[in-house]
Coordinates of C-alpha atoms and ligand atoms in Angstrom, one line a residue:
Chain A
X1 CA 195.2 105.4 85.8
X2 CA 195.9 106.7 89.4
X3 CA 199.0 106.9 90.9
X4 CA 198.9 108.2 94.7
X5 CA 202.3 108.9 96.8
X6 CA 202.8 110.0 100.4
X7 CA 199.2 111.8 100.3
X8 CA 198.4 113.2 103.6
X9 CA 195.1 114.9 104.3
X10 CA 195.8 116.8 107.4
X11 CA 193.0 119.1 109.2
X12 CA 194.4 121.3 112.0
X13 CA 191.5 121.9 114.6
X14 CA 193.2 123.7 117.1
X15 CA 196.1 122.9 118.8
X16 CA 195.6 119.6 117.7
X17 CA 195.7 118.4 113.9
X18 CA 193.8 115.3 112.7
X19 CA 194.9 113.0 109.8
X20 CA 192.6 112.4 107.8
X21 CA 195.3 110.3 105.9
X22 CA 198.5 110.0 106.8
X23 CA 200.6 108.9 103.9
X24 CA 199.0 106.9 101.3
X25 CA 200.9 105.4 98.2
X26 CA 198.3 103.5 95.4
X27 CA 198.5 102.6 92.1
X28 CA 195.0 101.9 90.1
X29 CA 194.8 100.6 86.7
X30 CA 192.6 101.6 84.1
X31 CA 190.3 98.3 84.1
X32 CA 190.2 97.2 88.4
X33 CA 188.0 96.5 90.7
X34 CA 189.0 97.5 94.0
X35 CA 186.8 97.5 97.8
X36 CA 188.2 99.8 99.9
X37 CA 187.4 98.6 103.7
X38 CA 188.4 99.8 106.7
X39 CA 186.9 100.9 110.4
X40 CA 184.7 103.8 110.4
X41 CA 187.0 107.4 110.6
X42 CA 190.0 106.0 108.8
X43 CA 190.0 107.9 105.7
X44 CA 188.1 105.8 103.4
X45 CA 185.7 109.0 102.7
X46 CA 188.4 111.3 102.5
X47 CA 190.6 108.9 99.9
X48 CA 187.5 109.0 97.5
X49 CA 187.2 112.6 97.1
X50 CA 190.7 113.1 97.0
X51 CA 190.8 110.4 93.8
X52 CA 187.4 111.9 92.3
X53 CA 188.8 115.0 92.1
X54 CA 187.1 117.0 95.0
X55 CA 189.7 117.5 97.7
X56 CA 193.0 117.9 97.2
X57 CA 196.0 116.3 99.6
X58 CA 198.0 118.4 102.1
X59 CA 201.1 116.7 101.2
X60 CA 201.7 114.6 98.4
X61 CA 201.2 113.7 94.6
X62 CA 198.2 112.8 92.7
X63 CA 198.0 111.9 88.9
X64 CA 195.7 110.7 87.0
X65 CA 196.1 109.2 83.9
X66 CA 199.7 110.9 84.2
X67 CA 198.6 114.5 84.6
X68 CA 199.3 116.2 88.4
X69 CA 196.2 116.9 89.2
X70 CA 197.1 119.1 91.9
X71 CA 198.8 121.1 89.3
X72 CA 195.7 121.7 87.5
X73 CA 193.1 124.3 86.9
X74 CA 190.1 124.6 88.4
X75 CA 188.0 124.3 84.8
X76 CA 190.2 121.6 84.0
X77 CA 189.5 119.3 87.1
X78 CA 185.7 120.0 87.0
X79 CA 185.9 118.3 83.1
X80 CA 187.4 115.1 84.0
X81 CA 184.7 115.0 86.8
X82 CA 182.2 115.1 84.6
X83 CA 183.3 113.5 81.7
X84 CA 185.3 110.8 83.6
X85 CA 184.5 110.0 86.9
X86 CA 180.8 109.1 88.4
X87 CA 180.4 109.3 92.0
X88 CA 178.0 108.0 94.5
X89 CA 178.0 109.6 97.4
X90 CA 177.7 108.6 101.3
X91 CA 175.6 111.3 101.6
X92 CA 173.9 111.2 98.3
X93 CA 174.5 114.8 98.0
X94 CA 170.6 115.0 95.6
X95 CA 169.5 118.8 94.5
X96 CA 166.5 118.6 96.7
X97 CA 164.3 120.7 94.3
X98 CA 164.4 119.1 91.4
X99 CA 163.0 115.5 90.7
X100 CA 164.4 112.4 90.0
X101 CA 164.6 112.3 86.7
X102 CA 166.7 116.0 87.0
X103 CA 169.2 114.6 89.4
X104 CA 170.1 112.1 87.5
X105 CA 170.3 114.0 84.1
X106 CA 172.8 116.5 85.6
X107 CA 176.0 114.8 84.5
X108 CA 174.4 114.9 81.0
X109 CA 173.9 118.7 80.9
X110 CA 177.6 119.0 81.8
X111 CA 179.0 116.6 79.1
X112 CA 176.9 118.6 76.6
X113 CA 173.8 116.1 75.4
X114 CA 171.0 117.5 74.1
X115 CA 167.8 117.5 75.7
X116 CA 165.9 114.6 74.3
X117 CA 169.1 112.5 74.2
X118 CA 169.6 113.6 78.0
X119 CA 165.8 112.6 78.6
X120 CA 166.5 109.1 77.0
X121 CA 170.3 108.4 78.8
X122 CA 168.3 109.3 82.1
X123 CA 165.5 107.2 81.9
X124 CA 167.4 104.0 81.2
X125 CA 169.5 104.3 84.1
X126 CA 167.0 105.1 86.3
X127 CA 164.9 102.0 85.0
X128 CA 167.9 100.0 85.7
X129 CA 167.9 100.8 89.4
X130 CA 164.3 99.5 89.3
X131 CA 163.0 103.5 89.7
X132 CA 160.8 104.6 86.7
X133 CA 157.3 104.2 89.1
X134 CA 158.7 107.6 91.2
X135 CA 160.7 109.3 88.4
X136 CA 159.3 112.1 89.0
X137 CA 159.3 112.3 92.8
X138 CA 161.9 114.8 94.4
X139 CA 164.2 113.7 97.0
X140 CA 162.1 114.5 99.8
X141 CA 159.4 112.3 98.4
X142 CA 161.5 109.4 98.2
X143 CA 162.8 106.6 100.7
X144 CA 166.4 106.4 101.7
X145 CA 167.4 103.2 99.6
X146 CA 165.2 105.0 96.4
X147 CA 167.1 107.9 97.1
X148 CA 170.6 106.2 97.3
X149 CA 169.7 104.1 94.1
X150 CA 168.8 108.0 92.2
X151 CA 172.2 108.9 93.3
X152 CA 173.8 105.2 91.9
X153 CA 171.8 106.6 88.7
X154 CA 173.4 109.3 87.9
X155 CA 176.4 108.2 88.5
X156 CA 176.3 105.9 86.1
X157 CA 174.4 107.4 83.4
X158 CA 177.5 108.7 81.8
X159 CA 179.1 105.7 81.2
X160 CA 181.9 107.0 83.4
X161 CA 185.7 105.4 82.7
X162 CA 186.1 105.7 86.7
X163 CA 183.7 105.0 89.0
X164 CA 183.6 106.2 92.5
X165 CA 180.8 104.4 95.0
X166 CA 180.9 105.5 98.9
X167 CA 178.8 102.9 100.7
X168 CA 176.3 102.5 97.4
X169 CA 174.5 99.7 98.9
X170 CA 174.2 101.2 103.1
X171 CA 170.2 101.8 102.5
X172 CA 169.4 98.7 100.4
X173 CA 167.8 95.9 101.6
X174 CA 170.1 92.6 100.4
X175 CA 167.8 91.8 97.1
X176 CA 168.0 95.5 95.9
X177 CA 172.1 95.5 96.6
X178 CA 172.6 92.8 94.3
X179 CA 171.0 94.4 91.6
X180 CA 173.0 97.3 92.2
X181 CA 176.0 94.8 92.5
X182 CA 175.1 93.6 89.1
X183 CA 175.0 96.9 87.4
X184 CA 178.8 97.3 88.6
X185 CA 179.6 94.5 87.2
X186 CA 178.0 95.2 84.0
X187 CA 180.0 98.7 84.2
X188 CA 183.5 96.9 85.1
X189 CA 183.3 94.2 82.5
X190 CA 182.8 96.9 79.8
X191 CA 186.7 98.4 80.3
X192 CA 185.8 100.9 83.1
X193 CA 187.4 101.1 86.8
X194 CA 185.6 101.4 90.0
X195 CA 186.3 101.5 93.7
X196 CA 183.8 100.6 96.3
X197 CA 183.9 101.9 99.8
X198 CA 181.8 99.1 101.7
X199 CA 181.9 97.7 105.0
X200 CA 179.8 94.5 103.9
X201 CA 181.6 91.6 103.1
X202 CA 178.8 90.7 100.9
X203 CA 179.7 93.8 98.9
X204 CA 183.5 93.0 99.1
X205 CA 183.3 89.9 97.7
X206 CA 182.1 91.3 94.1
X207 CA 185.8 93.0 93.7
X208 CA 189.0 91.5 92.3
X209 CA 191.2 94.0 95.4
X210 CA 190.7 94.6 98.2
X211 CA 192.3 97.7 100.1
X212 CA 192.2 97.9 104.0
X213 CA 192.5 101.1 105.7
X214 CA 193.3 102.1 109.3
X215 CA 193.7 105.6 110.6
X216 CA 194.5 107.2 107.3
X217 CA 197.6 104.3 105.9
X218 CA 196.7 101.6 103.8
X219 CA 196.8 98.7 106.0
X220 CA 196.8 95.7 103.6
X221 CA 196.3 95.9 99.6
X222 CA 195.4 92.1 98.4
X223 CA 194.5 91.1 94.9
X224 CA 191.5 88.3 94.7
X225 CA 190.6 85.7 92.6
X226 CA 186.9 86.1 91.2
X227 CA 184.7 84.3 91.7
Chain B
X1 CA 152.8 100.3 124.4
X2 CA 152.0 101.1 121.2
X3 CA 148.5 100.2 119.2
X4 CA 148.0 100.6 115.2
X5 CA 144.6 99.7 113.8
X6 CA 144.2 99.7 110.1
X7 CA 147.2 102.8 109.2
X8 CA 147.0 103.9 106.1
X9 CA 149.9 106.9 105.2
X10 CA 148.7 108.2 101.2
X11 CA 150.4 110.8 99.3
X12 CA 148.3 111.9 96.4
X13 CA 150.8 112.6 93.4
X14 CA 148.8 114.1 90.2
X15 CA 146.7 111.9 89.2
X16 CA 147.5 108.7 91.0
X17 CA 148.3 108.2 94.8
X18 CA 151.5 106.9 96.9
X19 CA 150.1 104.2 99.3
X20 CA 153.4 104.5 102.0
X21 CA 151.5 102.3 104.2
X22 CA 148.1 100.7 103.5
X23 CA 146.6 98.7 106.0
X24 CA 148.9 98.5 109.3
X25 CA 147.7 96.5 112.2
X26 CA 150.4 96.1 114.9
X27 CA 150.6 95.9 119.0
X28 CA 154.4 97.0 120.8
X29 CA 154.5 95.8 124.6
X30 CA 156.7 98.0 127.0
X31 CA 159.6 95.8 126.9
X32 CA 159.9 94.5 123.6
X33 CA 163.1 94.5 121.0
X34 CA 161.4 94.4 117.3
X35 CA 163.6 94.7 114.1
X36 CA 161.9 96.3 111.2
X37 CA 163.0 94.6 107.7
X38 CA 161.2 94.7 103.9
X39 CA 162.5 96.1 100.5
X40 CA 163.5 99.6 99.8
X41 CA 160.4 101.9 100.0
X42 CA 158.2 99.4 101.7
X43 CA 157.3 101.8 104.2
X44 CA 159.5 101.3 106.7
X45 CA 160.7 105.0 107.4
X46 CA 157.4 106.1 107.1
X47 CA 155.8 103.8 110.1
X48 CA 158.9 104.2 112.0
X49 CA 158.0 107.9 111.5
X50 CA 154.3 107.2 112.9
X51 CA 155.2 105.7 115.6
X52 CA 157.4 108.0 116.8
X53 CA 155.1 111.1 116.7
X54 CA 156.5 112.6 113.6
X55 CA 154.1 111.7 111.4
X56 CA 150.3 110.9 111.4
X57 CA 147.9 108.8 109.7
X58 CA 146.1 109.5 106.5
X59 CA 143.3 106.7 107.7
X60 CA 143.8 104.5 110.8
X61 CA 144.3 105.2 114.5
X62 CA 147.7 105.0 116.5
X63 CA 147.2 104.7 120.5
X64 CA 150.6 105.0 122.3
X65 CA 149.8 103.9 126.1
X66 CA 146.8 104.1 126.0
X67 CA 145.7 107.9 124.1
X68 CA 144.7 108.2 120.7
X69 CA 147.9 110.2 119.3
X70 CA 145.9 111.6 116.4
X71 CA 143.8 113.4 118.9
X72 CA 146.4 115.1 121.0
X73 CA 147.7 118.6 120.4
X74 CA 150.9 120.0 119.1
X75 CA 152.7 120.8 122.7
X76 CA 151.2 117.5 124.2
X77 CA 153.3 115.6 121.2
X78 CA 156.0 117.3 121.1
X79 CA 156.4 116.2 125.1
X80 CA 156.1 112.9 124.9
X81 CA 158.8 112.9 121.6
X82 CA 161.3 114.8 123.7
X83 CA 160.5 112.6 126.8
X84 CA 160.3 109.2 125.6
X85 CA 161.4 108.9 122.5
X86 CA 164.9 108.4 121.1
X87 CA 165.2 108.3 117.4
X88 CA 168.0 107.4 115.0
X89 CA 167.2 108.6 111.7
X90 CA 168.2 107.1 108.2
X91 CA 169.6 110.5 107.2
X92 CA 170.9 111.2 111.2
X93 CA 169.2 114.9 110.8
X94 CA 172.3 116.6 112.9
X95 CA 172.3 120.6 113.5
X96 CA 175.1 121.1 110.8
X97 CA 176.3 124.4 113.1
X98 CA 176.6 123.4 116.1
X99 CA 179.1 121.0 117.4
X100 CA 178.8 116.7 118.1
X101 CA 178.8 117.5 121.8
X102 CA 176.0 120.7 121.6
X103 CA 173.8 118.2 119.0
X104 CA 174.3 115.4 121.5
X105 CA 173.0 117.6 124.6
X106 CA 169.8 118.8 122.2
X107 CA 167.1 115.8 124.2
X108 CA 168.4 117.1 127.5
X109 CA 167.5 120.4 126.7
X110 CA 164.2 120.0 125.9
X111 CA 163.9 117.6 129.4
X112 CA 165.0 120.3 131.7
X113 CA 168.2 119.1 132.3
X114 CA 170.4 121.8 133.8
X115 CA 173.8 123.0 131.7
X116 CA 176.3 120.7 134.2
X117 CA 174.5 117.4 134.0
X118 CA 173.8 118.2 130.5
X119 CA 177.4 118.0 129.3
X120 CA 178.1 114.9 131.7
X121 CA 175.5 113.0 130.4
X122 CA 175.9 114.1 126.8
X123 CA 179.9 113.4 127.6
X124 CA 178.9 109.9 128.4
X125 CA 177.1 109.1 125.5
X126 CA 179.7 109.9 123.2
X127 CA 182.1 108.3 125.4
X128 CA 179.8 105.2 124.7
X129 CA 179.5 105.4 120.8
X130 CA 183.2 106.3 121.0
X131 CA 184.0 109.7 120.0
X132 CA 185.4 111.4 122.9
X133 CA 188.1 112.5 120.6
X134 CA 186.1 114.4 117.7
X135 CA 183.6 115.8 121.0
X136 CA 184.1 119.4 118.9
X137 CA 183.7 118.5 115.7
X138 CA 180.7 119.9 113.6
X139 CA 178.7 117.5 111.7
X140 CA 181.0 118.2 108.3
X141 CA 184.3 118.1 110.1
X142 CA 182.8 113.8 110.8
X143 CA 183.1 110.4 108.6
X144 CA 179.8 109.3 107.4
X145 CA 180.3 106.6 110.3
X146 CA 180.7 109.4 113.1
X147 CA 177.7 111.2 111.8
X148 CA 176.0 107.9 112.5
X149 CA 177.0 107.4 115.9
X150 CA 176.7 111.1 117.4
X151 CA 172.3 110.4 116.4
X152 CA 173.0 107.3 117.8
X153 CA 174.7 109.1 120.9
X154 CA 171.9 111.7 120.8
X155 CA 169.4 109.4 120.4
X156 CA 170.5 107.1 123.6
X157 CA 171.2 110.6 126.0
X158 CA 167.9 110.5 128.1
X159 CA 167.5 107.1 128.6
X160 CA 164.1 106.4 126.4
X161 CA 161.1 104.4 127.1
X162 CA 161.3 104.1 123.2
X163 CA 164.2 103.5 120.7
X164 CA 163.4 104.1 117.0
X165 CA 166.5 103.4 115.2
X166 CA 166.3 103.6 111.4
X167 CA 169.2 101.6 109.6
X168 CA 171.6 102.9 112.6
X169 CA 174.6 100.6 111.6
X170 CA 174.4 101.5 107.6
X171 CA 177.4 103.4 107.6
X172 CA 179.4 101.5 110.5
X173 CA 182.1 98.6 109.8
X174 CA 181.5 95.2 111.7
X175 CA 183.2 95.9 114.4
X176 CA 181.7 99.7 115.4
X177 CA 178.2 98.2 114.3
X178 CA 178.5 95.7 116.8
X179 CA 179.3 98.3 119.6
X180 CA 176.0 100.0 118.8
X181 CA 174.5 96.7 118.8
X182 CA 175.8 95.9 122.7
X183 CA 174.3 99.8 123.5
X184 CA 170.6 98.9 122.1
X185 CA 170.9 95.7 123.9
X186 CA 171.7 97.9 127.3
X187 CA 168.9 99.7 126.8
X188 CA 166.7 96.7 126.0
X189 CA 168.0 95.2 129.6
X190 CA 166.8 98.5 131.3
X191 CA 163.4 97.9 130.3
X192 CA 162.5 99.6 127.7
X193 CA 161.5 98.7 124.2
X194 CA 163.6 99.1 121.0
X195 CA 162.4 99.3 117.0
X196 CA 165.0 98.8 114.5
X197 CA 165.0 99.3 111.1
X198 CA 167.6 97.1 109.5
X199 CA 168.2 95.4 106.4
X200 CA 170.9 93.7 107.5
X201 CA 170.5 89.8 108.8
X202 CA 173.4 90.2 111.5
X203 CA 171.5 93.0 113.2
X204 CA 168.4 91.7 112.9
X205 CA 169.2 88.8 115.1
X206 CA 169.9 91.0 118.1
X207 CA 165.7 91.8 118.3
X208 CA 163.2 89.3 119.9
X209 CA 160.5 89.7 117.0
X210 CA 161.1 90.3 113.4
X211 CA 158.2 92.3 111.0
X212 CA 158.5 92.4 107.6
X213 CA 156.7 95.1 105.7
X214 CA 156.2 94.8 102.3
X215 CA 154.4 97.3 100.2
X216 CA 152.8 99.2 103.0
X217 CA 151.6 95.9 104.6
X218 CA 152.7 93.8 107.2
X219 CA 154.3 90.8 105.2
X220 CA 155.2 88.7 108.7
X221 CA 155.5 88.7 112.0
X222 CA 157.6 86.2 114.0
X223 CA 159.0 86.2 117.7
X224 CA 162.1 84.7 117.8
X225 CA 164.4 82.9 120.8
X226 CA 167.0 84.4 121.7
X227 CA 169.9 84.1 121.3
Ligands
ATP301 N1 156.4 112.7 100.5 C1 156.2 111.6 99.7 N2 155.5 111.7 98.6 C2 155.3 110.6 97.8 N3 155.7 109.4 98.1 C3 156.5 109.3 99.2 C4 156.8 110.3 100.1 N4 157.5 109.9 101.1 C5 157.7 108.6 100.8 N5 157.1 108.2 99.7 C6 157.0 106.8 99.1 O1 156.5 106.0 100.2 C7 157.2 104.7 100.1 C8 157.7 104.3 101.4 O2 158.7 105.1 101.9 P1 159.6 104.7 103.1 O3 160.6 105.8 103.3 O4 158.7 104.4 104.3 O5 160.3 103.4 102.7 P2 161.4 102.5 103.4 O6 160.9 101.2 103.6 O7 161.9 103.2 104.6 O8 162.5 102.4 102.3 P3 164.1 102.3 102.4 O9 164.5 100.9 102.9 O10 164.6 102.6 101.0 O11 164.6 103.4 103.3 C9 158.3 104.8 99.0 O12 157.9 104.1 97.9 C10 158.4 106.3 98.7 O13 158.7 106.6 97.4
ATP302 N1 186.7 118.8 107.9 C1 187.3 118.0 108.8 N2 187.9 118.5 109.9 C2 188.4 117.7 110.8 N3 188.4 116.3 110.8 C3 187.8 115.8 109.7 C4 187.2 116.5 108.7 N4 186.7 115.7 107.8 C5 187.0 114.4 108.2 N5 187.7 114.5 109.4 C6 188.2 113.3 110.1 O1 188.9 112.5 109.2 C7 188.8 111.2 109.5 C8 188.5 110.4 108.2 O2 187.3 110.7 107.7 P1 186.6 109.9 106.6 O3 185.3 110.6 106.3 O4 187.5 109.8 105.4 O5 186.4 108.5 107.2 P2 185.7 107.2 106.7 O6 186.7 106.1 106.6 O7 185.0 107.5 105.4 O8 184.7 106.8 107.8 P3 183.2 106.2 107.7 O9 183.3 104.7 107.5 O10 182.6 106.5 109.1 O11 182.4 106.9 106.7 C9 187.7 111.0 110.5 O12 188.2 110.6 111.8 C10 187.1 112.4 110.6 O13 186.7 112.8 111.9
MG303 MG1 183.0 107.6 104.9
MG304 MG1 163.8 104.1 105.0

């Protein structure tokens, strides 16, 4: 599904340059699991957007699913976004002026659903994150975890093949994690892969790899047994 | 140090009401380490919020040493926030266009501080959270982690009577969390008191006195030996 070699992500800040990552080689299968782990600052972050599509390396190749993606064009990388890939972001990244139930139906707009089948999609995924009693509260109107679990919502309302999580459970106090946990799992076990950026072993433990980062390299790659 | 009676914080919405908090009742001493736990969007944020000036009560009163804070005017609150508060917030609120060192300096600013002992102090602090090396970033040229650490840095600059950290280890791997955790305890050594929104047990064991909120309401309220 994702085949990564010698990626570097390099930013040059003046006479200095900072790498982001510094040569990382990965293969991902169509059907994994994998935690990505590492210190905060080594690239974790920066290896997520560069798989969901949203950065693209400095040196190095990219495909997915066989295709260069650095080779592509721009219309052609924003479909397998949206068709393909959901992603929950450290920052959440919510329109802040439309409401919950908006947010989370805008990967449905994109992969061309009609209105009251949008309407429908959204509201189940948002009732699985334990949100319909503030589906129509905007962001502002909402706490940090509610607001992480609207972003977890959308992510997975398509159904998406690959799914991308940056610290999904950071704002969720340990009963509300699980539950997220368990909606991953439900996602994983029907053919999809995901990745997990998490620095809780807790949240670790739920995948079948785990890859360790440190200063943009892959520092260990270990498959698990589960559980 | 801090008195709520009866706190209420309601948001009407249509046709039914939001009831953030409803029903707060809660004494803070000068030197006192209190960790702040409860589900997502039991109000925790929201009295974190109170208590720190941001924020006042739909019903209720809040004294902080000794003055009725709902009674004081803009200026008068706006001193004491700049003076004696520090806060971390869950969403870290950095100026996006100005540097980590500039957003660090912000508190000292405000306290009078002139532009030399500005940057040392703010130079310390970020010496402390560990980022002397990204000291020019902006907020968007930072991991999620660094973000975290610069409000934690900013936060920690003038020394406050008064630490309101909300989730300030979310984003931070073990290890970095733990540094942070070594800083609050500083602090708490100095004298001064410490809240701490946390959802995580390892973090929660640094305070002296555990309160659990759960929909709007104090749940429990232990003191602990420690540790
Ligand atoms: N402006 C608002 N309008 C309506 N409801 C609001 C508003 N702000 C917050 N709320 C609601 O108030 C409740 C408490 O919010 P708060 O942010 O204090 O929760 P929290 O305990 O910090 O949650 P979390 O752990 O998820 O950060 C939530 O249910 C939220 O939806
Ligand atoms: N636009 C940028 N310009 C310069 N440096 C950057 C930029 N974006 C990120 N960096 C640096 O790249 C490194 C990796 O960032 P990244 O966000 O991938 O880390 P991370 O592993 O996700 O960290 P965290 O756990 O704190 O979220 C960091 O040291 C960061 O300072
Ligand atoms: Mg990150
Ligand atoms: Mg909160």
């Amino acid at each position: 599904l994702i085949r990564l070699r010698n990626v570097r992500k390099i930013y040059p800040m003046g006479a200095e340059e900072v790498r982001a990552l510094d040569g990382v080689s990965l293969d991902i299968y169509p059907n994994e699991y994998v935690a990505v782990m590492g210190p905060s600052g080594s690239g974790k972050s920066t290896l997520m957007n560069m798989i969901g599509c949203l950065d693209t390396p400095t040196e190095g190749t990219y495909h997915l699913r066989g295709q260069n993606v650095g080779e592509m064009e721009d219309d052609e990388l924003a479909a397998i976004r949206n068709r393909e890939v959901g992603f929950v972001f450290q920052t959440f990244n919510l329109l802040p002026k439309v409401n919950c139930l908006q947010n989370v139906e805008l990967p449905l707009i994109y992969s061309g659903k009609r209105k009251a089948e949008r309407r429908r999609m959204a509201e189940v995924a948002i009732d699985k994150v334990g949100l319909s009693d503030r589906i129509t509260h905007k962001p502002s109107e909402l706490s940090g975890g509610q607001r992480q679990r609207v972003a977890v919502a959308r992510a997975l309302v398509n159904n998406p093949s690959l799914l991308l999580a940056d610290e999904p459970t950071g704002n969720l106090d340990t009963r509300t994690g699980n539950e997220i946990m368990l909606l991953f799992e439900e996602l994983y076990r029907r053919g999809n892969a995901l990745m997990v950026v998490t620095h809780e072993e807790g949240v670790a433990r739920h995948a079948r790899r785990i890859i360790r980062l440190r200063d943009g390299m892959v520092e260990s790659d270990v498959r698990v047994e589960n559980p």
